[in-house]
């Protein structure tokens, strides 16, 4: 609150209290607030209270600000509203609450009432608080004259209304809300959304009414021979059943039905979008022998872990109790959040595992890569690209071109960089090169999609290693491990040369993301280890399962117990081993040693996927015990089908919630962050279900029309 408002408010409260008998009952307090306008009008204010008002200069911006400031002396309604909507020093400044958030909704009302004369603006200010350097965020209404090129004037005015013994402001950045035009990208995105919605609605109605409609549109059996088969047939034939789909997720079984050869192609296409059918697939929990069911639980728990880490990452920009960060970081369990990065390596390892295992089965059944034929190799790549890209492109259109049209809030300008990145570089996402183009861009369109680029690039080259393992196992193992070793050496050299930390949570180099986090030659290790794990399981898995079945229970415990203990201990070390480094860096500002950084960066992406593959092997071979029972629970199956869409959508949803917030977020108590996490997680799964039912699964049905003859 400005010094003037503090004085005015104190005098006003004194005047109000002198006119009304103070009571704790709400019905007695209400008349006070109902009579506040009269009090403002009748109250005589002493102009001497503004004796310290500085001369603000002659610029249009400063002149208007001065006029508004002086209007408080006469309780001008416009001045009162202006200062009421302005950001003020909040309580808890010494606890790190430096978010001087104005009243966004009041500012928007002023803007509408004045027909655009006022606008909501944000100023980021480096400052000194009692002599200590801090970052202050101020937001509130500013007159139109202050919008462009008046940063110095606005900061001078803000500095003049803040207590000088508390704050000393430096040069900051002024950002004002802009009217977002409905451009060509937004039009294209709207058309695509409308088309998908039209197909879903029409397909759903068509499916219900098809007995009547089919009687009018039925083709003769002779004419229908040239038509592709109905999309309700089981798509998972020998071509697509062994082609790993998105995110390494095993193919979802579609209950086969009798082919309806009498239906027209037009009818079958619309049936692919029927919610009755897509929802039935989503909620189907039937399993088949040989499926690796523990992957469902691992996948869901890992994506939930990713969302948890991103909740804290995104909302760290709006924390109102920054002083509590030290206490939070000191807690022994915080590496689960601050060092949640192994959750991503889990997906890389599972993807490599499944690609290798399923493709090796296909190679064995076909008699080798040559005998698979060109059509199956084309399907191997086309299937993957289409199934990944369709929902991905829909998210790019919505988040990149429509979010900024739909979303308004105090920090809506925070979406502008992502909006611009999608307009400038959307093609890099579609080509899956956005982890390298632009080379040093740490944001990009759909920030988390760097993972998809890496995964697609690994998928493209995976057959080289898998075929070599199929034909020449020894050479294949050597070459695959050689890639792991080369990646580790490259990581060590980059870490040493650029003096990078072991993780972004203990690193001061702003280029960490694009140097060491997103590049394929760094992230390939878990994928290659997954390929080796898939080959071992394909070659020796069944024989090992047969031997385990003959073991007595005590022998299973003796054999599996130490393996579970060792792998869990290693995984604990990967996540919690950096506790001291993170704590010293964030609290004491002590950089980790180069040796610590190099050793961790080399071994974390080897140790984590290796132990994970061992655990998958144990679960699948009957040595998982209660852990396998939990991970293989059928309830995970439905959620596992949504994990790809959750990954695409969750950061966008979290960011929208952030920019619409009207108040700071507090880390203490944990309950507040827990509510935020569970709410965002639920919204992510609900949005993912919409994307799955409208795009992802209909595309799988349409794919059946193309591949099955």
XYZ file of C-alpha atoms in Angstrom:
709
model
C 0.000 0.000 0.000
C 1.304 3.457 -0.842
C 2.303 5.768 1.990
C -0.510 8.140 1.034
C -3.109 5.391 1.128
C -1.834 4.159 4.473
C -2.285 7.642 5.936
C -5.647 8.161 4.249
C -6.901 4.741 5.344
C -5.868 5.305 8.964
C -7.631 8.671 9.067
C -10.644 7.216 7.282
C -10.943 4.301 9.694
C -10.719 6.734 12.614
C -13.508 8.836 11.092
C -15.678 5.818 10.372
C -15.187 4.399 13.837
C -16.137 7.730 15.368
C -19.452 7.652 13.511
C -20.367 4.056 14.274
C -20.274 1.985 17.424
C -17.793 -0.825 16.818
C -19.336 -4.272 17.109
C -18.127 -7.761 16.327
C -21.498 -8.812 14.916
C -21.562 -8.918 11.104
C -25.011 -7.296 10.953
C -23.622 -4.327 12.871
C -20.551 -4.022 10.654
C -22.412 -4.082 7.334
C -23.858 -0.520 7.629
C -20.324 0.821 7.971
C -19.380 -0.489 4.536
C -22.706 0.544 3.013
C -22.015 4.127 4.141
C -18.410 4.242 2.982
C -19.262 6.279 -0.176
C -20.913 8.956 2.020
C -17.907 8.915 4.299
C -15.596 9.431 1.312
C -17.718 12.364 0.163
C -18.132 14.081 3.528
C -14.754 13.373 5.019
C -12.437 16.380 5.214
C -8.874 15.342 4.338
C -5.839 17.338 5.396
C -3.669 18.101 2.322
C -0.629 18.400 4.548
C -0.534 14.615 4.689
C 0.737 14.750 1.087
C 3.461 17.238 1.805
C 6.049 14.670 0.718
C 4.488 14.218 -2.714
C 7.404 14.599 -5.188
C 7.336 16.721 -8.303
C 6.692 14.141 -10.970
C 7.729 16.115 -14.024
C 5.908 17.294 -17.095
C 5.550 14.141 -19.233
C 1.990 13.124 -20.082
C 2.380 9.912 -18.100
C 3.741 11.587 -14.973
C 1.286 14.446 -15.226
C -1.630 12.020 -15.240
C -0.185 10.036 -12.351
C 0.300 13.256 -10.391
C -3.249 14.322 -11.099
C -4.563 10.974 -9.889
C -2.403 11.205 -6.770
C -3.629 14.688 -5.967
C -7.207 13.530 -6.563
C -6.993 11.569 -3.326
C -7.024 14.856 -1.425
C -10.586 15.487 -2.583
C -11.505 11.815 -2.601
C -12.064 11.827 -6.330
C -13.817 8.566 -7.227
C -11.522 7.935 -10.195
C -8.422 8.424 -8.042
C -9.804 6.189 -5.298
C -10.538 3.402 -7.791
C -7.144 3.854 -9.427
C -5.216 3.515 -6.163
C -7.493 0.773 -4.910
C -6.683 -1.305 -8.006
C -2.948 -0.577 -7.775
C -0.426 -2.994 -6.316
C 0.629 -2.257 -2.745
C 3.224 -3.689 -0.357
C 1.579 -6.853 0.994
C 1.909 -8.319 4.476
C 4.856 -10.641 4.962
C 7.422 -8.596 3.033
C 10.214 -9.798 5.300
C 9.039 -13.369 4.658
C 9.572 -12.952 0.933
C 6.121 -11.834 -0.177
C 7.226 -9.308 -2.808
C 4.218 -9.692 -5.113
C 2.432 -6.337 -5.115
C -0.566 -7.668 -6.981
C -3.240 -5.140 -7.800
C -6.909 -5.879 -8.244
C -7.075 -7.184 -11.814
C -10.857 -7.341 -11.990
C -11.279 -3.791 -10.706
C -8.730 -2.637 -13.260
C -10.648 -4.356 -16.048
C -13.822 -2.641 -14.846
C -12.028 0.716 -14.998
C -10.825 -0.144 -18.475
C -14.342 -0.969 -19.642
C -15.884 2.069 -17.961
C -13.262 4.383 -19.465
C -13.515 2.685 -22.877
C -9.926 1.516 -22.846
C -8.248 4.522 -21.219
C -6.793 2.389 -18.414
C -5.032 -0.931 -18.764
C -3.597 -3.553 -16.480
C 0.210 -3.481 -16.439
C 3.025 -5.398 -14.811
C 6.404 -4.071 -13.728
C 9.281 -6.356 -12.772
C 11.675 -4.464 -10.527
C 15.091 -5.301 -9.170
C 15.115 -3.636 -5.766
C 16.720 -3.513 -2.372
C 14.694 -4.467 0.672
C 16.334 -3.087 3.814
C 19.559 -3.099 1.811
C 19.231 -6.694 0.484
C 18.806 -7.285 -3.283
C 15.373 -8.699 -4.182
C 12.983 -8.905 -7.117
C 9.698 -7.025 -6.753
C 6.646 -7.632 -8.965
C 4.158 -4.756 -9.172
C 0.888 -4.870 -11.076
C -2.059 -2.547 -11.338
C -3.849 -0.048 -13.552
C -1.966 2.579 -15.514
C -3.276 5.366 -17.759
C -2.972 4.944 -21.508
C -0.171 7.549 -21.677
C 2.064 5.260 -19.599
C 1.788 2.141 -21.742
C 4.668 2.519 -24.197
C 8.153 3.889 -23.567
C 7.432 5.194 -20.091
C 9.124 2.580 -17.944
C 11.314 5.155 -16.192
C 8.338 7.412 -15.415
C 6.234 4.552 -14.030
C 9.098 3.204 -11.921
C 9.817 6.705 -10.621
C 6.168 7.016 -9.621
C 6.100 3.580 -7.945
C 9.318 4.413 -6.127
C 7.797 7.669 -4.870
C 4.758 5.975 -3.324
C 6.661 3.187 -1.563
C 8.258 3.731 1.825
C 11.817 4.761 1.004
C 13.195 3.213 4.176
C 11.954 -0.190 3.008
C 12.398 -0.252 -0.783
C 14.945 1.139 -3.191
C 13.965 0.352 -6.775
C 16.193 -0.148 -9.775
C 15.449 -0.201 -13.503
C 12.649 -2.604 -14.399
C 10.497 -3.838 -17.259
C 7.000 -2.547 -18.016
C 4.517 -4.927 -19.655
C 0.924 -3.908 -20.313
C -1.968 -6.091 -21.402
C -2.487 -6.168 -25.133
C -5.538 -6.895 -27.210
C -4.837 -10.221 -28.919
C -5.925 -10.329 -32.520
C -7.739 -13.329 -33.906
C -5.099 -14.174 -36.509
C -4.810 -16.882 -39.154
C -3.366 -19.383 -36.689
C -6.280 -18.892 -34.315
C -8.734 -19.279 -37.198
C -7.054 -22.507 -38.343
C -7.057 -23.862 -34.799
C -10.739 -22.983 -34.362
C -11.636 -24.693 -37.632
C -9.775 -27.850 -36.599
C -11.450 -27.899 -33.201
C -14.829 -27.332 -34.789
C -14.252 -30.117 -37.301
C -13.258 -32.600 -34.602
C -16.261 -31.646 -32.472
C -18.525 -31.985 -35.513
C -17.177 -35.456 -36.303
C -17.553 -36.619 -32.700
C -21.121 -35.338 -32.367
C -22.183 -36.606 -35.769
C -20.393 -39.933 -35.274
C -22.074 -40.441 -31.904
C -25.515 -39.706 -33.336
C -24.774 -41.751 -36.424
C -23.785 -44.765 -34.337
C -27.081 -44.670 -32.474
C -29.179 -44.149 -35.579
C -27.234 -46.373 -37.979
C -29.840 -49.176 -38.229
C -32.188 -46.696 -39.901
C -29.483 -44.882 -41.848
C -27.825 -48.073 -43.066
C -31.051 -49.206 -44.631
C -30.801 -46.156 -46.884
C -27.052 -46.212 -47.544
C -26.298 -49.961 -47.775
C -24.043 -51.002 -50.631
C -24.193 -54.281 -52.447
C -21.640 -56.967 -51.444
C -20.017 -56.717 -54.887
C -19.483 -52.978 -54.610
C -18.133 -53.316 -51.098
C -15.252 -55.586 -52.020
C -13.177 -52.550 -52.953
C -13.974 -50.789 -49.725
C -11.638 -51.083 -46.740
C -12.973 -53.130 -43.878
C -14.947 -51.746 -40.986
C -12.996 -49.877 -38.357
C -14.567 -52.047 -35.652
C -12.473 -55.038 -36.660
C -9.502 -55.856 -34.497
C -6.740 -53.544 -35.640
C -3.997 -55.431 -33.863
C -2.999 -57.879 -36.558
C 0.543 -58.987 -37.239
C 1.444 -55.573 -38.670
C 0.316 -53.183 -35.989
C 0.384 -55.444 -32.964
C 4.159 -55.446 -32.980
C 4.547 -51.767 -33.811
C 4.940 -49.853 -30.540
C 2.629 -46.858 -30.465
C 2.967 -43.561 -28.698
C 5.229 -43.180 -25.693
C 6.202 -46.800 -25.882
C 2.745 -47.784 -24.705
C 1.672 -51.301 -25.608
C -1.213 -51.493 -28.017
C -4.651 -51.296 -26.509
C -6.812 -54.330 -27.236
C -9.968 -53.477 -29.124
C -12.766 -55.972 -28.698
C -13.342 -57.477 -32.145
C -16.798 -57.432 -33.609
C -18.321 -58.944 -36.668
C -17.295 -57.007 -39.774
C -20.189 -55.195 -41.345
C -19.282 -55.466 -44.992
C -22.683 -54.127 -45.996
C -21.981 -50.722 -44.450
C -20.684 -47.914 -46.588
C -17.241 -46.422 -46.074
C -18.979 -43.174 -45.136
C -20.767 -44.924 -42.279
C -17.635 -46.665 -41.062
C -15.640 -43.452 -40.975
C -18.238 -41.684 -38.853
C -18.541 -44.707 -36.565
C -14.858 -44.287 -35.735
C -15.706 -41.049 -33.898
C -18.662 -42.447 -31.956
C -18.220 -41.854 -28.233
C -19.942 -45.142 -27.472
C -17.056 -47.008 -29.089
C -14.120 -44.834 -28.049
C -15.329 -44.787 -24.443
C -15.713 -48.573 -24.478
C -12.075 -48.896 -25.531
C -10.892 -46.419 -22.903
C -12.641 -48.257 -20.067
C -11.851 -51.777 -21.261
C -9.686 -53.558 -18.676
C -9.480 -56.983 -20.298
C -5.970 -58.413 -20.475
C -4.259 -61.104 -22.500
C -1.551 -63.583 -21.530
C 1.942 -62.240 -22.079
C 1.098 -58.578 -21.551
C 3.539 -56.696 -19.299
C 0.919 -55.347 -16.923
C 3.313 -53.797 -14.404
C 4.143 -51.143 -16.999
C 0.685 -49.643 -16.548
C 1.306 -48.831 -12.895
C 4.836 -47.585 -13.584
C 3.563 -45.335 -16.344
C 0.780 -43.757 -14.263
C 2.938 -43.227 -11.179
C 5.701 -41.716 -13.312
C 3.424 -39.229 -15.094
C 1.931 -38.250 -11.719
C 5.460 -37.651 -10.470
C 6.191 -35.458 -13.486
C 3.061 -33.387 -12.851
C 4.078 -32.962 -9.200
C 7.490 -31.628 -10.170
C 5.997 -29.234 -12.708
C 3.447 -27.916 -10.199
C 6.238 -26.676 -7.954
C 8.320 -25.496 -10.908
C 5.558 -23.400 -12.497
C 4.071 -21.996 -9.290
C 7.498 -21.073 -7.918
C 7.038 -17.851 -9.913
C 4.100 -16.831 -7.731
C 5.305 -17.803 -4.264
C 4.265 -15.465 -1.477
C 6.482 -16.916 1.253
C 9.894 -17.222 -0.356
C 11.602 -17.261 3.020
C 9.980 -20.663 3.621
C 11.917 -22.096 0.683
C 14.942 -22.623 2.886
C 12.874 -24.610 5.384
C 11.272 -26.569 2.574
C 14.577 -27.425 0.890
C 15.999 -28.577 4.236
C 13.352 -31.280 4.430
C 14.716 -34.724 3.626
C 11.830 -35.576 1.301
C 12.170 -32.547 -1.000
C 14.434 -34.242 -3.599
C 11.290 -36.080 -4.713
C 10.161 -32.712 -6.102
C 13.417 -30.875 -6.756
C 15.052 -33.915 -8.378
C 12.073 -35.506 -10.139
C 13.999 -35.853 -13.414
C 14.388 -39.684 -13.271
C 10.650 -39.877 -13.933
C 11.356 -38.850 -17.532
C 14.136 -41.429 -17.854
C 11.540 -44.011 -16.826
C 9.582 -43.310 -20.001
C 12.701 -43.427 -22.164
C 13.641 -46.817 -20.683
C 10.121 -48.253 -21.076
C 9.903 -46.986 -24.642
C 13.209 -48.607 -25.629
C 12.226 -51.819 -23.836
C 8.918 -52.149 -25.646
C 10.241 -51.135 -29.065
C 12.955 -53.790 -28.835
C 10.767 -56.543 -27.393
C 7.881 -56.096 -29.822
C 10.036 -55.619 -32.902
C 12.169 -58.667 -32.043
C 9.005 -60.763 -31.809
C 7.962 -59.471 -35.217
C 11.388 -60.189 -36.700
C 11.332 -63.740 -35.325
C 7.858 -64.367 -36.695
C 8.749 -62.944 -40.117
C 12.115 -64.676 -40.367
C 14.228 -61.524 -40.317
C 14.070 -57.853 -41.313
C 14.176 -58.552 -45.043
C 11.270 -60.972 -44.915
C 9.127 -58.414 -43.078
C 8.687 -56.618 -46.374
C 8.619 -52.956 -47.251
C 4.975 -52.483 -46.286
C 5.537 -53.533 -42.696
C 8.595 -51.328 -42.322
C 6.641 -48.395 -43.716
C 3.837 -49.188 -41.276
C 6.405 -49.331 -38.454
C 7.257 -45.667 -38.965
C 4.006 -44.258 -40.342
C 1.938 -45.772 -37.547
C 4.167 -44.214 -34.936
C 4.254 -40.798 -36.563
C 0.520 -40.541 -37.181
C -0.539 -41.814 -33.774
C 1.816 -39.429 -31.978
C 1.328 -36.385 -34.175
C -2.462 -36.121 -34.377
C -3.113 -35.390 -30.667
C 0.198 -33.514 -30.481
C -0.819 -31.191 -33.324
C -4.191 -30.575 -31.707
C -2.476 -29.482 -28.489
C -0.133 -27.195 -30.466
C -3.111 -25.541 -32.140
C -4.996 -25.006 -28.895
C -2.134 -23.968 -26.609
C -0.150 -22.113 -29.236
C -2.917 -20.224 -30.992
C -6.060 -20.219 -28.830
C -4.953 -20.079 -25.188
C -3.976 -16.446 -25.524
C -7.386 -15.698 -27.072
C -9.267 -17.434 -24.270
C -7.192 -16.720 -21.179
C -7.151 -13.442 -19.282
C -5.597 -12.681 -15.946
C -2.965 -10.655 -14.128
C -0.112 -12.619 -15.679
C -1.640 -13.553 -19.044
C 1.314 -11.912 -20.786
C 3.345 -14.867 -19.493
C 1.785 -16.964 -22.259
C 3.090 -14.647 -24.984
C 6.549 -16.270 -25.351
C 4.965 -19.692 -25.851
C 2.428 -18.247 -28.264
C 5.226 -16.663 -30.293
C 7.304 -19.854 -30.189
C 4.404 -21.867 -31.614
C 3.851 -19.335 -34.389
C 7.537 -19.250 -35.305
C 8.583 -22.872 -34.764
C 5.486 -25.086 -34.925
C 6.981 -26.959 -37.874
C 9.928 -28.097 -35.735
C 7.455 -29.844 -33.440
C 5.718 -31.587 -36.301
C 9.101 -32.704 -37.676
C 10.266 -33.719 -34.175
C 13.409 -31.600 -34.290
C 12.332 -29.036 -31.681
C 15.004 -30.285 -29.273
C 17.633 -28.938 -31.688
C 15.887 -26.157 -33.643
C 16.314 -23.479 -32.470
C 19.589 -24.699 -31.027
C 19.682 -22.726 -27.792
C 15.984 -22.193 -27.140
C 15.062 -23.427 -23.677
C 11.335 -22.672 -24.021
C 9.883 -23.569 -27.404
C 6.351 -24.463 -28.412
C 4.870 -26.899 -25.860
C 7.912 -26.747 -23.595
C 7.826 -30.384 -22.472
C 7.677 -31.662 -26.063
C 11.481 -31.878 -26.199
C 10.878 -35.395 -24.844
C 8.754 -36.334 -27.861
C 11.456 -35.113 -30.251
C 14.071 -37.237 -28.496
C 11.797 -40.259 -28.329
C 10.949 -40.052 -32.036
C 14.604 -39.682 -32.998
C 15.508 -42.707 -30.878
C 12.637 -44.658 -32.419
C 13.869 -43.900 -35.932
C 17.342 -45.312 -35.278
C 16.244 -48.110 -32.909
C 15.931 -50.796 -35.656
C 19.677 -50.462 -36.334
C 20.499 -51.777 -32.869
C 17.570 -54.182 -32.675
C 18.353 -55.855 -35.997
C 22.000 -56.150 -34.995
C 20.946 -57.777 -31.713
C 18.704 -60.136 -33.703
C 21.362 -61.153 -36.234
C 24.626 -60.793 -34.297
C 23.875 -60.588 -30.560
C 27.458 -60.068 -29.386
C 28.119 -57.233 -31.840
C 24.707 -55.793 -31.037
C 25.431 -55.706 -27.304
C 28.826 -54.086 -27.927
C 27.445 -51.400 -30.258
C 24.459 -50.611 -28.041
C 26.662 -50.321 -24.954
C 29.110 -48.279 -27.001
C 26.409 -45.679 -27.567
C 25.729 -45.615 -23.807
C 29.433 -45.124 -23.104
C 29.776 -42.418 -25.770
C 26.795 -40.543 -24.322
C 28.296 -40.726 -20.835
C 31.656 -39.377 -22.036
C 29.954 -36.572 -23.975
C 27.959 -35.641 -20.884
C 31.094 -35.541 -18.763
C 32.948 -33.309 -21.242
C 30.056 -30.846 -21.563
C 29.593 -30.727 -17.787
C 33.299 -30.065 -17.272
C 33.654 -27.491 -20.064
C 30.635 -25.377 -19.135
C 30.931 -25.903 -15.352
C 27.401 -27.266 -15.127
C 25.761 -28.636 -12.015
C 24.606 -32.243 -11.549
C 20.971 -31.195 -11.990
C 19.076 -28.017 -12.796
C 18.108 -27.767 -9.110
C 21.802 -27.285 -8.236
C 23.057 -25.349 -11.213
C 23.697 -21.655 -11.871
C 24.385 -21.830 -15.617
C 21.281 -20.562 -17.465
C 22.176 -22.697 -20.497
C 21.812 -25.984 -18.607
C 18.548 -26.885 -20.348
C 19.725 -26.776 -23.937
C 23.275 -27.920 -23.200
C 22.648 -30.936 -21.011
C 18.959 -31.634 -20.561
C 17.242 -31.754 -23.935
C 19.810 -32.965 -26.448
C 19.500 -36.539 -27.804
C 23.168 -37.454 -27.323
C 22.654 -36.821 -23.602
C 19.257 -38.506 -23.168
C 19.838 -41.648 -25.243
C 21.350 -43.738 -22.442
C 18.055 -44.844 -20.790
C 16.609 -45.677 -24.214
C 19.583 -47.846 -25.177
C 19.486 -49.628 -21.835
C 15.779 -50.201 -22.447
C 16.612 -51.756 -25.842
C 19.087 -54.116 -24.187
C 16.480 -54.996 -21.561
C 13.867 -55.727 -24.239
C 16.331 -57.990 -26.073
C 17.206 -59.908 -22.878
C 13.542 -60.363 -22.024
C 12.740 -61.539 -25.569
C 15.642 -63.992 -25.606
C 15.632 -65.354 -22.062
C 12.395 -64.179 -20.454
C 10.223 -67.199 -21.141
C 12.891 -69.676 -20.079
C 13.484 -67.777 -16.875
C 9.742 -67.642 -16.145
C 9.554 -71.426 -16.548
C 12.387 -71.901 -14.065
C 10.805 -69.522 -11.556
C 7.570 -71.498 -11.655
C 9.463 -74.548 -10.410
C 11.053 -72.667 -7.494
C 9.650 -73.053 -3.984
C 8.451 -69.847 -2.384
C 11.386 -69.541 0.026
C 13.813 -69.755 -2.852
C 11.971 -66.993 -4.720
C 12.269 -64.751 -1.665
C 15.959 -65.521 -1.226
C 16.643 -64.830 -4.903
C 14.411 -61.789 -5.482
C 14.702 -60.097 -2.072
C 18.322 -58.923 -2.450
C 17.641 -57.777 -6.023
C 14.677 -55.668 -4.952
C 16.624 -54.243 -2.020
C 19.641 -53.393 -4.196
C 17.645 -51.818 -7.039
C 15.486 -49.759 -4.663
C 18.594 -48.585 -2.790
C 20.222 -47.469 -6.048
C 17.072 -45.640 -7.117
C 16.885 -43.972 -3.707
C 20.485 -42.835 -4.151
C 19.738 -41.409 -7.614
C 16.868 -39.288 -6.274
C 18.088 -38.422 -2.766
C 21.837 -38.574 -3.308
C 21.913 -34.898 -4.293
C 20.220 -33.698 -1.108
C 23.354 -32.052 0.279
C 24.313 -30.478 -3.065
C 20.822 -29.054 -3.640
C 20.614 -27.817 -0.060
C 23.983 -26.099 -0.147
C 23.255 -24.543 -3.533
C 19.765 -23.221 -2.782
C 20.316 -22.219 0.839
C 24.017 -21.402 1.119
C 24.680 -20.646 -2.596
C 27.586 -23.097 -2.727
C 28.132 -24.645 -6.163
C 28.564 -28.439 -6.342
C 32.068 -29.564 -7.202
C 32.865 -30.440 -10.802
C 33.704 -33.996 -9.735
C 30.288 -34.436 -8.080
C 28.515 -33.014 -11.114
C 30.369 -35.216 -13.599
C 30.000 -38.419 -11.594
C 26.270 -37.882 -11.071
C 25.580 -36.867 -14.675
C 27.404 -39.967 -15.929
C 25.821 -42.582 -13.704
C 22.286 -41.351 -12.931
C 20.962 -42.072 -16.428
C 22.577 -45.496 -16.356
C 21.704 -46.580 -12.816
C 18.041 -45.552 -12.897
C 16.984 -47.281 -16.165
C 19.101 -50.345 -15.404
C 17.441 -50.908 -12.037
C 14.023 -50.189 -13.544
C 14.501 -52.830 -16.247
C 15.569 -55.359 -13.590
C 12.422 -54.597 -11.607
C 10.218 -55.002 -14.695
C 11.945 -58.323 -15.381
C 11.298 -59.485 -11.801
C 7.635 -58.479 -11.940
C 7.028 -60.184 -15.256
C 8.820 -63.370 -14.254
C 6.814 -63.933 -11.090
C 9.254 -62.442 -8.581
C 7.477 -59.146 -7.997
C 5.361 -60.158 -5.010
C 3.055 -57.490 -3.643
C 4.865 -54.810 -5.695
C 3.824 -56.507 -8.914
C 0.281 -56.880 -7.556
C 0.121 -53.123 -7.021
C 1.702 -52.168 -10.345
C -0.390 -54.703 -12.297
C -3.722 -53.615 -10.803
C -6.297 -53.421 -13.562
C -7.385 -49.972 -12.484
C -4.114 -48.587 -13.864
C -5.022 -49.706 -17.389
C -7.541 -46.920 -18.005
C -5.270 -44.223 -16.605
C -2.267 -45.602 -18.486
C -4.054 -45.012 -21.778
C -4.312 -41.334 -20.875
C -0.687 -40.756 -19.872
C 0.418 -39.556 -23.312
C -2.336 -36.939 -23.423
C -1.678 -35.972 -19.791
C 1.948 -35.335 -20.686
C 0.909 -33.132 -23.598
C -1.664 -31.122 -21.680
C -0.632 -30.760 -18.054
C 1.875 -27.892 -18.281
C -0.507 -25.836 -20.408
C -3.295 -26.288 -17.866
C -0.986 -25.469 -14.946
C 0.255 -22.357 -16.759
C -3.301 -21.172 -17.427
C -4.126 -21.522 -13.746
C -0.959 -19.600 -12.866
C -1.616 -16.608 -15.110
C -5.212 -16.357 -13.877
C -4.277 -16.341 -10.171
C -5.398 -13.220 -8.295
C -3.255 -13.919 -5.232
C 0.120 -15.388 -4.310
C 0.619 -19.093 -3.664
C 1.981 -20.152 -0.295
C 4.173 -23.197 0.216
C 3.201 -23.465 3.849
C 1.164 -25.335 4.845
C 1.646 -28.267 2.465
C -2.119 -28.586 2.212
C -2.344 -25.636 -0.197
C 0.156 -27.117 -2.639
C -1.491 -30.509 -2.172
C -4.854 -29.105 -3.224
C -3.247 -27.404 -6.220
C -1.492 -30.617 -7.229
C -4.537 -32.866 -6.953
C -6.725 -30.317 -8.717
C -4.298 -29.866 -11.611
C -3.756 -33.623 -11.842
C -7.493 -34.248 -12.032
C -7.953 -31.518 -14.652
C -5.095 -33.005 -16.670
C -6.683 -36.460 -16.695
C -10.111 -35.063 -17.580
C -8.652 -33.008 -20.435
C -6.631 -36.041 -21.511
C -9.808 -38.124 -21.637
C -11.387 -35.548 -23.964
C -8.327 -35.606 -26.227
C -8.215 -39.396 -26.186
C -11.916 -39.825 -26.986
C -12.014 -37.169 -29.704
C -8.651 -37.585 -31.446
C -6.380 -40.371 -30.232
C -8.727 -43.368 -30.298
C -10.754 -42.300 -33.365
C -7.448 -42.118 -35.204
C -6.681 -45.685 -34.106
C -10.006 -46.774 -35.571
C -9.350 -44.881 -38.791
C -5.967 -46.549 -39.002
C -7.749 -49.892 -39.091
C -9.619 -48.810 -42.190
C -6.316 -48.169 -43.919
C -4.216 -51.162 -42.831
C -6.706 -54.032 -42.747
C -7.874 -55.420 -46.065
